[in-house]
Amino acid sequence: LLRAHVHTHMYAPSPEFQAPPTVIMFPRQREMSSKVLRRQKRDWVIPPINVPENSRGPFPQMLVSIRSDQDRNISIRYSITGVGADQPPNEVFSIDPVAGKMFVTKPLDREKRSSYHLRAHAVNMNGERVESPIDLYIYVIDMNDNRPEFKNQVYNGSVDEGSKPGTFVMHLAAFDNDDNTTANGMVRYRILSQTPHSPIPNMFTINSETGDIVTVAAGLDREVSNPGNYSIIVQATDMEGNLNFGLSNTATAIISVTDINDNPPELTSRTFSGEVPENRVNVVVANLTVIDRDQPHSPNWNAVYRIISGDPIGHFTIITDQHTNDGMVTPVDFEQNRAFMLTVVVNNQAPLASGIQSSLQSTSGVTISVVDINEPPYFPTNPKSIRFEEGVPAGTSLTTFSASDPDRFMQQSIRYSKLADPADWLSINNTNGQIITTATLDRESIYVKNNIYEATFLAVDNGSPMASGTGTLQIYLIDVNDNAPSLLPRESQICERINRNAGINITAADTDTDPNVGPFVFELPTFPASIRRNWTVSRLNGDYARLSLRTQYLEPGVYEVPVIVTDSGNPPLSNRSIIKVKVCPCDENGDCTLVGAVAAAGLGTGAIIAILICIIILLSMVLVFVLWMKRREKERQTKQLLIDPEDDVRDNILKYDEEGGGEEDQDYDLSQLQQPDSLEHIISKPPGVRRVDERPIIPESQYPIRPVVPHPGDIGDFINEGLRAADNDPTAPPYDSLLVFDYEGSGSTVGSVSSLNSSSTGDQDYDYLNDWGPRFKKLADMYGGGDDE
């Protein structure tokens, strides 16, 4: 029979005194005859192992000793498993595998883990289990190592001013991570300070266990505790509030005293006054000022003004200024009063708080004086409408259009004048406003719109300053039959042969209106007789008729057919109108042909042929002109080039790095090297050219005439011949006169050639100058022939 020996012992952290360790024995087991192991009932339950947190060591510290009864016979190896041993956090606990002593290897923190569950095992040297595992429960004993913590450092609450004692304000709570079942985690609250101290230093109290703040005294007044806030420092202490052993923390509670309407508005004066020009509305005539100590721009502060007497009809209104809370008295209408005495009362948007009475200063009197000004006269009926038949002759009195003066207390006169009369048909008497016509009224005038003619008149009083008003007179003109109808259309065309469906639809236009217009009567005159012999008119409806041929054939041409049109007025008016009808040959569709239309226009065959000939001549002239312009352009391009230096186009850029077949390959135009027949274009050059020499007036030499395009092979002969001609021609340029050359700047990078001296060691023979031609004859005479002298 196995037996478990358990000696319980509370572990003491003090290293100076170490009690004998607790020995935990594995429970015994008994083998039954059936070879089945049955667990023996334990003598007692293994108690938990208590270990205080934050132990200072030294580590490892022994907790208990585990043994098996079989260690007397065989070698036993002990081990532990579970969280804190072989599971994270690992190696918090360890065991001596031979001696069975279990240790804690580091300080424990209850706030991280408050208990551990381990299992102890015993095996032989072969790893075979010799004992059933036993459960070990390790509890971490709490120590007061955490202060109470507030979630926020500042809490906000509010309470109405005037609240009774015991009114709930706000709640504060602090949390302590220590064991709340022990004094280490039991938090208590208290108020350390209150700012401001008015009306008393202890206006609030706090429930020490729940953290609820309530009022403890009366007298909360937002207007006194400026700016209406209280600041309270609250302390939370654990160890059930023991200040000697507990840990503490603080937070701030801001309590706002909310406004209630406990201050009625008060007008700053018992009476107010103002004045307003008469008939001026929507202007401020008086400004009412008010004082209210409640929260600005809140319903408890916003003023509402009412007129309770002196304005039964409602001529005035009072608008509250949203920024200043003043009342602005504004007239909205006037009557013939010279002054108004108003009584005004002011209240707030929100009703007064319970127990608060209205102030006597909430009511004031307002005196409004009306300042008389000169008002303009007005026309009582504006616009004024009258009806007359058109055709009213000049000098007819139509009506009296007079104005009234609203200034009843002023003796003023009114004078009238015409402001706008588009057709200049009317005049007005300047004293009584009588309207008289100056011309005949015509409904068909362009100034009449929708049968109505409008004129505007001006009425001016003699006040200071003068005032004026305008009035409009509308004259509705009734139509009379004063306009005869006119025929439409004025021109048309018809086939030369009678056709059952052929004809011209005609109608009439009348500027009058019903009943002085249609239906119209269309008829042909009896004279001349040829009209009714060739034409006929048949009625289609009240406004239309058809004009058609009466004869089977009518010669093409333009015919003027008179038609008499009569309207339905009373009395009716008639008009003889002419319609020009072109009678022309028609095709199978009944349309006039082009030739027929021309013939109908009065042009004969000869005229048509003449027109066509003129068109052909005009086109020929245009063609000849174009050909002449092209030929002239071609001649201009092939014209010989002159030798004028500025007109010479032969100074072209030549590319010398090409090795061709030599000059024999070039097809030169030697005509460009010829002496021109005339030098007039050189002599008549405009000012500004470089050559300023003049040609001597002597007979010119005759140069040999060469072909226009010489053969390239005789270019040498051509040049030599030209040179000889130029040498023997004293009139050839350059002439013996002043020449102007280009200025090349001052200074030179080369030395002066004046320092070069010709050799004078021997006599110089200048006879060769005689061989240079007439140009050097003078020099030859000067330097040559020295032997003759």
mmCIF file of N, CA and C in Angstrom, residues 81-166:
data_model
loop_
_atom_site.group_PDB
_atom_site.id
_atom_site.type_symbol
_atom_site.label_atom_id
_atom_site.label_comp_id
_atom_site.label_asym_id
_atom_site.label_seq_id
_atom_site.Cartn_x
_atom_site.Cartn_y
_atom_site.Cartn_z
ATOM 1 N N THR A 81 6.220 19.588 -16.055
ATOM 2 C CA THR A 81 5.725 20.095 -17.341
ATOM 3 C C THR A 81 4.606 21.095 -17.086
ATOM 4 N N GLY A 82 4.344 21.907 -18.118
ATOM 5 C CA GLY A 82 3.277 22.899 -18.019
ATOM 6 C C GLY A 82 3.791 24.297 -18.305
ATOM 7 N N VAL A 83 2.846 25.266 -18.265
ATOM 8 C CA VAL A 83 3.188 26.664 -18.505
ATOM 9 C C VAL A 83 4.101 27.154 -17.394
ATOM 10 N N GLY A 84 5.252 27.665 -17.799
ATOM 11 C CA GLY A 84 6.239 28.126 -16.844
ATOM 12 C C GLY A 84 7.375 27.158 -16.677
ATOM 13 N N ALA A 85 7.201 25.928 -17.244
ATOM 14 C CA ALA A 85 8.269 24.927 -17.158
ATOM 15 C C ALA A 85 8.798 24.657 -18.567
ATOM 16 N N ASP A 86 8.044 23.828 -19.320
ATOM 17 C CA ASP A 86 8.464 23.556 -20.691
ATOM 18 C C ASP A 86 7.587 24.258 -21.721
ATOM 19 N N GLN A 87 6.654 25.111 -21.254
ATOM 20 C CA GLN A 87 5.812 25.907 -22.138
ATOM 21 C C GLN A 87 5.982 27.386 -21.781
ATOM 22 N N PRO A 88 5.841 28.271 -22.785
ATOM 23 C CA PRO A 88 6.045 29.699 -22.530
ATOM 24 C C PRO A 88 5.116 30.193 -21.433
ATOM 25 N N PRO A 89 5.640 31.027 -20.551
ATOM 26 C CA PRO A 89 7.053 31.435 -20.451
ATOM 27 C C PRO A 89 7.915 30.303 -19.869
ATOM 28 N N ASN A 90 8.911 29.890 -20.598
ATOM 29 C CA ASN A 90 9.723 28.733 -20.216
ATOM 30 C C ASN A 90 10.666 29.085 -19.063
ATOM 31 N N GLU A 91 11.001 27.988 -18.321
ATOM 32 C CA GLU A 91 12.067 28.022 -17.323
ATOM 33 C C GLU A 91 11.808 29.018 -16.211
ATOM 34 N N VAL A 92 10.523 29.285 -15.936
ATOM 35 C CA VAL A 92 10.210 30.046 -14.716
ATOM 36 C C VAL A 92 10.405 29.139 -13.503
ATOM 37 N N PHE A 93 10.062 27.857 -13.693
ATOM 38 C CA PHE A 93 10.251 26.860 -12.647
ATOM 39 C C PHE A 93 11.171 25.767 -13.179
ATOM 40 N N SER A 94 11.956 25.176 -12.267
ATOM 41 C CA SER A 94 12.857 24.082 -12.635
ATOM 42 C C SER A 94 12.882 23.052 -11.499
ATOM 43 N N ILE A 95 13.383 21.854 -11.791
ATOM 44 C CA ILE A 95 13.416 20.777 -10.796
ATOM 45 C C ILE A 95 14.727 20.028 -10.935
ATOM 46 N N ASP A 96 15.250 19.651 -9.790
ATOM 47 C CA ASP A 96 16.455 18.801 -9.781
ATOM 48 C C ASP A 96 16.011 17.392 -10.115
ATOM 49 N N PRO A 97 16.472 16.832 -11.251
ATOM 50 C CA PRO A 97 15.933 15.525 -11.672
ATOM 51 C C PRO A 97 16.297 14.392 -10.738
ATOM 52 N N VAL A 98 17.341 14.548 -9.931
ATOM 53 C CA VAL A 98 17.750 13.451 -9.029
ATOM 54 C C VAL A 98 17.136 13.647 -7.654
ATOM 55 N N ALA A 99 17.301 14.875 -7.107
ATOM 56 C CA ALA A 99 16.824 15.121 -5.753
ATOM 57 C C ALA A 99 15.351 15.444 -5.718
ATOM 58 N N GLY A 100 14.763 15.879 -6.849
ATOM 59 C CA GLY A 100 13.339 16.197 -6.887
ATOM 60 C C GLY A 100 13.005 17.541 -6.288
ATOM 61 N N LYS A 101 13.996 18.396 -6.133
ATOM 62 C CA LYS A 101 13.737 19.711 -5.566
ATOM 63 C C LYS A 101 13.307 20.668 -6.687
ATOM 64 N N MET A 102 12.162 21.398 -6.489
ATOM 65 C CA MET A 102 11.618 22.325 -7.484
ATOM 66 C C MET A 102 11.923 23.759 -7.064
ATOM 67 N N PHE A 103 12.371 24.555 -8.028
ATOM 68 C CA PHE A 103 12.806 25.925 -7.761
ATOM 69 C C PHE A 103 12.009 26.906 -8.631
ATOM 70 N N VAL A 104 11.969 28.174 -8.183
ATOM 71 C CA VAL A 104 11.527 29.302 -8.993
ATOM 72 C C VAL A 104 12.785 30.070 -9.382
ATOM 73 N N THR A 105 12.902 30.436 -10.656
ATOM 74 C CA THR A 105 14.174 30.952 -11.164
ATOM 75 C C THR A 105 14.190 32.474 -11.315
ATOM 76 N N LYS A 106 13.067 33.155 -11.153
ATOM 77 C CA LYS A 106 13.029 34.601 -11.346
ATOM 78 C C LYS A 106 11.869 35.185 -10.557
ATOM 79 N N PRO A 107 11.854 36.530 -10.367
ATOM 80 C CA PRO A 107 10.716 37.135 -9.674
ATOM 81 C C PRO A 107 9.439 36.976 -10.510
ATOM 82 N N LEU A 108 8.326 36.791 -9.790
ATOM 83 C CA LEU A 108 7.023 36.630 -10.443
ATOM 84 C C LEU A 108 6.250 37.949 -10.377
ATOM 85 N N ASP A 109 5.373 38.156 -11.394
ATOM 86 C CA ASP A 109 4.539 39.361 -11.452
ATOM 87 C C ASP A 109 3.095 38.916 -11.556
ATOM 88 N N ARG A 110 2.329 39.189 -10.518
ATOM 89 C CA ARG A 110 0.945 38.709 -10.482
ATOM 90 C C ARG A 110 0.093 39.387 -11.551
ATOM 91 N N GLU A 111 0.452 40.646 -11.890
ATOM 92 C CA GLU A 111 -0.337 41.370 -12.887
ATOM 93 C C GLU A 111 -0.147 40.788 -14.290
ATOM 94 N N LYS A 112 0.924 40.025 -14.478
ATOM 95 C CA LYS A 112 1.102 39.346 -15.751
ATOM 96 C C LYS A 112 0.509 37.939 -15.720
ATOM 97 N N ARG A 113 0.725 37.223 -14.630
ATOM 98 C CA ARG A 113 0.147 35.878 -14.480
ATOM 99 C C ARG A 113 -0.023 35.615 -12.995
ATOM 100 N N SER A 114 -1.231 35.266 -12.612
ATOM 101 C CA SER A 114 -1.527 35.127 -11.177
ATOM 102 C C SER A 114 -1.409 33.694 -10.686
ATOM 103 N N SER A 115 -1.337 32.671 -11.570
ATOM 104 C CA SER A 115 -1.243 31.280 -11.116
ATOM 105 C C SER A 115 -0.610 30.438 -12.212
ATOM 106 N N TYR A 116 -0.064 29.272 -11.776
ATOM 107 C CA TYR A 116 0.569 28.323 -12.696
ATOM 108 C C TYR A 116 0.067 26.924 -12.339
ATOM 109 N N HIS A 117 -0.128 26.106 -13.352
ATOM 110 C CA HIS A 117 -0.534 24.711 -13.171
ATOM 111 C C HIS A 117 0.537 23.819 -13.793
ATOM 112 N N LEU A 118 1.259 23.060 -12.929
ATOM 113 C CA LEU A 118 2.327 22.182 -13.390
ATOM 114 C C LEU A 118 1.981 20.737 -13.060
ATOM 115 N N ARG A 119 2.665 19.814 -13.741
ATOM 116 C CA ARG A 119 2.518 18.387 -13.444
ATOM 117 C C ARG A 119 3.920 17.819 -13.208
ATOM 118 N N ALA A 120 4.026 17.026 -12.104
ATOM 119 C CA ALA A 120 5.301 16.401 -11.735
ATOM 120 C C ALA A 120 5.291 14.946 -12.184
ATOM 121 N N HIS A 121 6.421 14.487 -12.743
ATOM 122 C CA HIS A 121 6.548 13.148 -13.297
ATOM 123 C C HIS A 121 7.747 12.451 -12.636
ATOM 124 N N ALA A 122 7.629 11.126 -12.526
ATOM 125 C CA ALA A 122 8.727 10.287 -12.009
ATOM 126 C C ALA A 122 8.896 9.097 -12.947
ATOM 127 N N VAL A 123 10.120 8.877 -13.472
ATOM 128 C CA VAL A 123 10.417 7.784 -14.400
ATOM 129 C C VAL A 123 11.712 7.115 -13.941
ATOM 130 N N ASN A 124 11.929 5.821 -14.386
ATOM 131 C CA ASN A 124 13.181 5.137 -14.057
ATOM 132 C C ASN A 124 14.243 5.520 -15.063
ATOM 133 N N MET A 125 15.367 4.843 -15.027
ATOM 134 C CA MET A 125 16.482 5.192 -15.884
ATOM 135 C C MET A 125 16.190 4.852 -17.337
ATOM 136 N N ASN A 126 15.203 3.957 -17.549
ATOM 137 C CA ASN A 126 14.836 3.610 -18.921
ATOM 138 C C ASN A 126 13.748 4.523 -19.467
ATOM 139 N N GLY A 127 13.334 5.504 -18.713
ATOM 140 C CA GLY A 127 12.297 6.427 -19.122
ATOM 141 C C GLY A 127 10.912 5.897 -18.916
ATOM 142 N N GLU A 128 10.788 4.761 -18.194
ATOM 143 C CA GLU A 128 9.461 4.206 -17.961
ATOM 144 C C GLU A 128 8.843 4.872 -16.737
ATOM 145 N N ARG A 129 7.562 5.137 -16.839
ATOM 146 C CA ARG A 129 6.883 5.812 -15.742
ATOM 147 C C ARG A 129 6.735 4.866 -14.566
ATOM 148 N N VAL A 130 7.135 5.354 -13.419
ATOM 149 C CA VAL A 130 7.023 4.537 -12.208
ATOM 150 C C VAL A 130 5.949 5.075 -11.280
ATOM 151 N N GLU A 131 5.521 6.348 -11.510
ATOM 152 C CA GLU A 131 4.460 6.933 -10.704
ATOM 153 C C GLU A 131 3.504 7.696 -11.617
ATOM 154 N N SER A 132 2.272 7.779 -11.220
ATOM 155 C CA SER A 132 1.311 8.615 -11.953
ATOM 156 C C SER A 132 1.627 10.088 -11.693
ATOM 157 N N PRO A 133 1.502 10.968 -12.726
ATOM 158 C CA PRO A 133 1.793 12.399 -12.530
ATOM 159 C C PRO A 133 0.877 13.012 -11.479
ATOM 160 N N ILE A 134 1.433 13.959 -10.784
ATOM 161 C CA ILE A 134 0.642 14.690 -9.795
ATOM 162 C C ILE A 134 0.563 16.152 -10.237
ATOM 163 N N ASP A 135 -0.593 16.814 -9.878
ATOM 164 C CA ASP A 135 -0.836 18.217 -10.235
ATOM 165 C C ASP A 135 -0.324 19.127 -9.142
ATOM 166 N N LEU A 136 0.374 20.184 -9.597
ATOM 167 C CA LEU A 136 0.903 21.185 -8.684
ATOM 168 C C LEU A 136 0.296 22.549 -9.070
ATOM 169 N N TYR A 137 -0.323 23.245 -8.156
ATOM 170 C CA TYR A 137 -0.916 24.556 -8.375
ATOM 171 C C TYR A 137 -0.113 25.593 -7.610
ATOM 172 N N ILE A 138 0.376 26.579 -8.353
ATOM 173 C CA ILE A 138 1.219 27.615 -7.766
ATOM 174 C C ILE A 138 0.479 28.947 -7.920
ATOM 175 N N TYR A 139 0.217 29.628 -6.812
ATOM 176 C CA TYR A 139 -0.468 30.917 -6.805
ATOM 177 C C TYR A 139 0.520 32.006 -6.434
ATOM 178 N N VAL A 140 0.457 33.142 -7.241
ATOM 179 C CA VAL A 140 1.324 34.285 -6.985
ATOM 180 C C VAL A 140 0.601 35.217 -6.023
ATOM 181 N N ILE A 141 1.213 35.463 -4.898
ATOM 182 C CA ILE A 141 0.604 36.306 -3.870
ATOM 183 C C ILE A 141 0.812 37.766 -4.255
ATOM 184 N N ASP A 142 -0.311 38.582 -4.248
ATOM 185 C CA ASP A 142 -0.272 39.980 -4.684
ATOM 186 C C ASP A 142 0.448 40.836 -3.657
ATOM 187 N N MET A 143 1.215 41.795 -4.169
ATOM 188 C CA MET A 143 1.856 42.824 -3.370
ATOM 189 C C MET A 143 1.363 44.178 -3.907
ATOM 190 N N ASN A 144 1.332 45.190 -3.095
ATOM 191 C CA ASN A 144 0.842 46.515 -3.488
ATOM 192 C C ASN A 144 1.944 47.245 -4.272
ATOM 193 N N ASP A 145 2.044 46.894 -5.551
ATOM 194 C CA ASP A 145 3.095 47.471 -6.383
ATOM 195 C C ASP A 145 2.548 48.277 -7.557
ATOM 196 N N ASN A 146 1.239 48.633 -7.568
ATOM 197 C CA ASN A 146 0.640 49.415 -8.642
ATOM 198 C C ASN A 146 -0.205 50.544 -8.060
ATOM 199 N N ARG A 147 0.003 51.736 -8.598
ATOM 200 C CA ARG A 147 -0.805 52.880 -8.193
ATOM 201 C C ARG A 147 -2.143 52.868 -8.935
ATOM 202 N N PRO A 148 -3.146 53.478 -8.361
ATOM 203 C CA PRO A 148 -4.397 53.665 -9.111
ATOM 204 C C PRO A 148 -4.143 54.590 -10.309
ATOM 205 N N GLU A 149 -4.749 54.271 -11.444
ATOM 206 C CA GLU A 149 -4.561 55.049 -12.664
ATOM 207 C C GLU A 149 -5.917 55.553 -13.173
ATOM 208 N N PHE A 150 -5.955 56.878 -13.469
ATOM 209 C CA PHE A 150 -7.123 57.462 -14.117
ATOM 210 C C PHE A 150 -6.991 57.298 -15.631
ATOM 211 N N LYS A 151 -8.087 57.059 -16.297
ATOM 212 C CA LYS A 151 -8.047 56.926 -17.746
ATOM 213 C C LYS A 151 -7.664 58.243 -18.412
ATOM 214 N N ASN A 152 -8.137 59.344 -17.882
ATOM 215 C CA ASN A 152 -7.799 60.680 -18.384
ATOM 216 C C ASN A 152 -7.227 61.515 -17.245
ATOM 217 N N GLN A 153 -6.408 62.459 -17.616
ATOM 218 C CA GLN A 153 -5.895 63.374 -16.616
ATOM 219 C C GLN A 153 -6.859 64.512 -16.349
ATOM 220 N N VAL A 154 -7.726 64.821 -17.332
ATOM 221 C CA VAL A 154 -8.696 65.898 -17.170
ATOM 222 C C VAL A 154 -10.065 65.368 -17.550
ATOM 223 N N TYR A 155 -11.035 65.590 -16.661
ATOM 224 C CA TYR A 155 -12.427 65.196 -16.911
ATOM 225 C C TYR A 155 -13.273 66.461 -16.944
ATOM 226 N N ASN A 156 -14.280 66.444 -17.825
ATOM 227 C CA ASN A 156 -15.157 67.603 -17.972
ATOM 228 C C ASN A 156 -16.574 67.228 -17.575
ATOM 229 N N GLY A 157 -17.168 68.104 -16.811
ATOM 230 C CA GLY A 157 -18.554 67.925 -16.394
ATOM 231 C C GLY A 157 -19.250 69.259 -16.352
ATOM 232 N N SER A 158 -20.521 69.244 -16.101
ATOM 233 C CA SER A 158 -21.291 70.491 -16.065
ATOM 234 C C SER A 158 -22.429 70.351 -15.080
ATOM 235 N N VAL A 159 -22.862 71.505 -14.601
ATOM 236 C CA VAL A 159 -23.989 71.564 -13.684
ATOM 237 C C VAL A 159 -24.653 72.916 -13.868
ATOM 238 N N ASP A 160 -25.967 72.943 -13.833
ATOM 239 C CA ASP A 160 -26.699 74.191 -13.991
ATOM 240 C C ASP A 160 -26.470 75.092 -12.791
ATOM 241 N N GLU A 161 -26.371 76.392 -13.114
ATOM 242 C CA GLU A 161 -26.271 77.322 -11.992
ATOM 243 C C GLU A 161 -27.578 77.295 -11.199
ATOM 244 N N GLY A 162 -27.427 77.534 -9.898
ATOM 245 C CA GLY A 162 -28.600 77.505 -9.030
ATOM 246 C C GLY A 162 -29.048 76.107 -8.653
ATOM 247 N N SER A 163 -28.226 75.086 -8.933
ATOM 248 C CA SER A 163 -28.620 73.710 -8.601
ATOM 249 C C SER A 163 -28.664 73.523 -7.088
ATOM 250 N N LYS A 164 -29.559 72.616 -6.645
ATOM 251 C CA LYS A 164 -29.717 72.337 -5.224
ATOM 252 C C LYS A 164 -28.604 71.416 -4.742
ATOM 253 N N PRO A 165 -28.303 71.413 -3.437
ATOM 254 C CA PRO A 165 -27.295 70.484 -2.897
ATOM 255 C C PRO A 165 -27.687 69.032 -3.185
ATOM 256 N N GLY A 166 -26.697 68.224 -3.465
ATOM 257 C CA GLY A 166 -26.929 66.813 -3.782
ATOM 258 C C GLY A 166 -27.148 66.546 -5.250
#
